[in-house]
């Protein structure tokens, strides 16, 4: 998807503060962090949103969570705790229509969930 920001980051056309990469995923720091650790974990295959996923995406979706766990360990927040969020669609607050997971931690997160 040529006009997709995250596809362009994956392709290396736009720089990012990359923390992790494998064949299926990339993780980089959010440009506008909402907590001391705020990392986006992004599947390399373009999929617009969680709402578009089906049984065919089970492996990718479990991989997304496991990469988040790995990055949390690497960032030193596995024990203190963290939150993962996926925004899907307009009322979910999704701004970038390439599926991604937010990993946030490094301080006490708000009790508010929406
Ligand atoms: P969402 O609302 O779930 O679509 O989140 C999109 C996130 O992408 C926001 O938290 C933005 O701050 C973040 N973002 C936008 N552009 C960039 C970029 N070039 N590099 C890193 N993060 C970005
Ligand atoms: Zn994309």
Coordinates of C-alpha atoms and ligand atoms in Angstrom, one line a residue:
X1 CA 0.0 0.0 0.0
X2 CA 2.0 2.9 -1.3
X3 CA 0.1 5.6 0.5
X4 CA 0.1 3.9 3.9
X5 CA 2.4 5.5 6.5
X6 CA 3.2 2.2 8.3
X7 CA 3.8 0.3 5.0
X8 CA 6.3 3.1 4.2
X9 CA 8.0 2.7 7.6
X10 CA 8.2 -1.1 7.1
X11 CA 9.7 -0.5 3.6
X12 CA 12.3 1.8 5.2
X13 CA 11.1 4.8 3.2
X14 CA 10.2 6.8 6.4
X15 CA 12.6 6.6 9.4
X16 CA 11.4 5.2 12.7
X17 CA 12.9 4.5 16.1
X18 CA 12.9 0.8 15.6
X19 CA 13.2 -1.6 18.5
X20 CA 12.4 -5.0 16.9
X21 CA 12.0 -6.6 13.6
X22 CA 11.4 -10.1 12.3
X23 CA 9.9 -11.5 9.1
X24 CA 6.3 -10.7 10.2
X25 CA 6.5 -7.7 12.5
X26 CA 8.2 -4.4 13.3
X27 CA 8.1 -2.5 16.5
X28 CA 9.0 1.2 16.8
X29 CA 8.5 4.1 19.3
X30 CA 5.3 6.1 18.9
X31 CA 6.2 9.6 17.6
X32 CA 3.8 11.2 20.2
X33 CA 4.3 9.0 23.3
X34 CA 1.4 8.9 25.8
X35 CA 3.6 7.1 28.5
X36 CA 7.3 6.7 29.1
X37 CA 7.3 3.5 27.1
X38 CA 5.0 3.8 24.1
X39 CA 5.8 1.4 21.3
X40 CA 3.8 0.4 18.2
X41 CA 3.9 -3.2 17.2
X42 CA 2.9 -3.6 13.5
X43 CA 2.4 -6.7 11.3
X44 CA 4.2 -6.2 8.1
X45 CA 1.3 -7.5 6.0
X46 CA -1.1 -4.6 5.4
X47 CA -4.4 -5.2 7.1
X48 CA -6.6 -2.1 7.7
X49 CA -8.0 -2.9 11.1
X50 CA -8.7 -5.5 13.7
X51 CA -12.4 -5.6 12.6
X52 CA -11.1 -7.0 9.2
X53 CA -9.4 -10.0 10.8
X54 CA -10.8 -13.5 10.7
X55 CA -9.8 -17.1 11.6
X56 CA -7.1 -16.9 8.9
X57 CA -5.3 -14.2 11.0
X58 CA -5.0 -16.3 14.2
X59 CA -1.2 -16.8 13.8
X60 CA -0.6 -13.2 13.0
X61 CA -2.7 -12.0 15.9
X62 CA -1.1 -14.2 18.5
X63 CA 2.3 -13.2 17.1
X64 CA 1.4 -9.6 17.6
X65 CA 0.8 -10.1 21.3
X66 CA 4.0 -12.2 21.7
X67 CA 6.1 -9.5 20.0
X68 CA 4.5 -7.0 22.4
X69 CA 5.6 -9.3 25.3
X70 CA 9.1 -9.5 24.0
X71 CA 9.4 -5.7 23.6
X72 CA 8.0 -5.2 27.1
X73 CA 10.7 -7.5 28.5
X74 CA 13.4 -5.7 26.5
X75 CA 12.1 -2.3 27.7
X76 CA 12.2 -3.5 31.3
X77 CA 8.4 -3.2 32.0
X78 CA 7.4 -6.9 32.0
X79 CA 7.3 -7.0 35.8
X80 CA 6.1 -3.4 36.6
X81 CA 3.3 -3.9 34.1
X82 CA 2.0 -2.5 30.9
X83 CA -1.1 -2.1 28.7
X84 CA -1.7 -3.2 25.2
X85 CA -4.4 -1.4 23.1
X86 CA -5.7 -1.9 19.6
X87 CA -7.9 0.9 18.3
X88 CA -10.2 -0.3 15.5
X89 CA -12.3 2.1 13.5
X90 CA -13.5 5.7 14.0
X91 CA -15.1 5.4 17.4
X92 CA -12.1 3.3 18.6
X93 CA -9.9 6.3 17.8
X94 CA -8.0 4.6 15.0
X95 CA -6.0 7.2 13.0
X96 CA -3.7 5.0 10.9
X97 CA -5.5 2.3 9.0
X98 CA -2.8 -0.3 9.1
X99 CA -3.4 -2.7 12.0
X100 CA -1.1 -2.0 15.0
X101 CA -0.9 -2.6 18.7
X102 CA 0.1 0.1 21.3
X103 CA 2.3 -1.1 24.1
X104 CA 2.4 1.4 26.9
X105 CA 4.0 1.4 30.3
X106 CA 6.8 2.8 32.4
X107 CA 4.4 4.6 34.8
X108 CA 1.1 4.0 36.5
X109 CA -1.5 4.0 33.8
X110 CA -4.9 5.7 34.2
X111 CA -7.7 3.5 35.6
X112 CA -9.9 5.0 32.8
X113 CA -10.5 2.6 30.0
X114 CA -12.7 4.7 27.8
Ligands
LIG1 P1 -4.1 4.9 16.2 O1 -4.9 6.0 16.7 O2 -4.3 3.6 17.0 O3 -4.3 4.7 14.7 O4 -2.6 5.3 16.5 C1 -1.7 5.8 15.6 C2 -0.4 6.2 16.3 O5 0.6 6.4 15.4 C3 -0.5 7.5 17.1 O6 -0.3 7.2 18.5 C4 0.6 8.4 16.5 O7 1.2 9.1 17.5 C5 1.5 7.3 15.9 N1 2.3 7.8 14.7 C6 1.9 8.6 13.7 N2 2.9 8.8 12.8 C7 3.9 8.1 13.3 C8 5.3 8.0 12.9 N3 5.8 8.5 11.8 N4 6.1 7.2 13.7 C9 5.7 6.7 14.8 N5 4.4 6.8 15.3 C10 3.6 7.5 14.5
LIG2 ZN1 0.0 -0.4 5.4

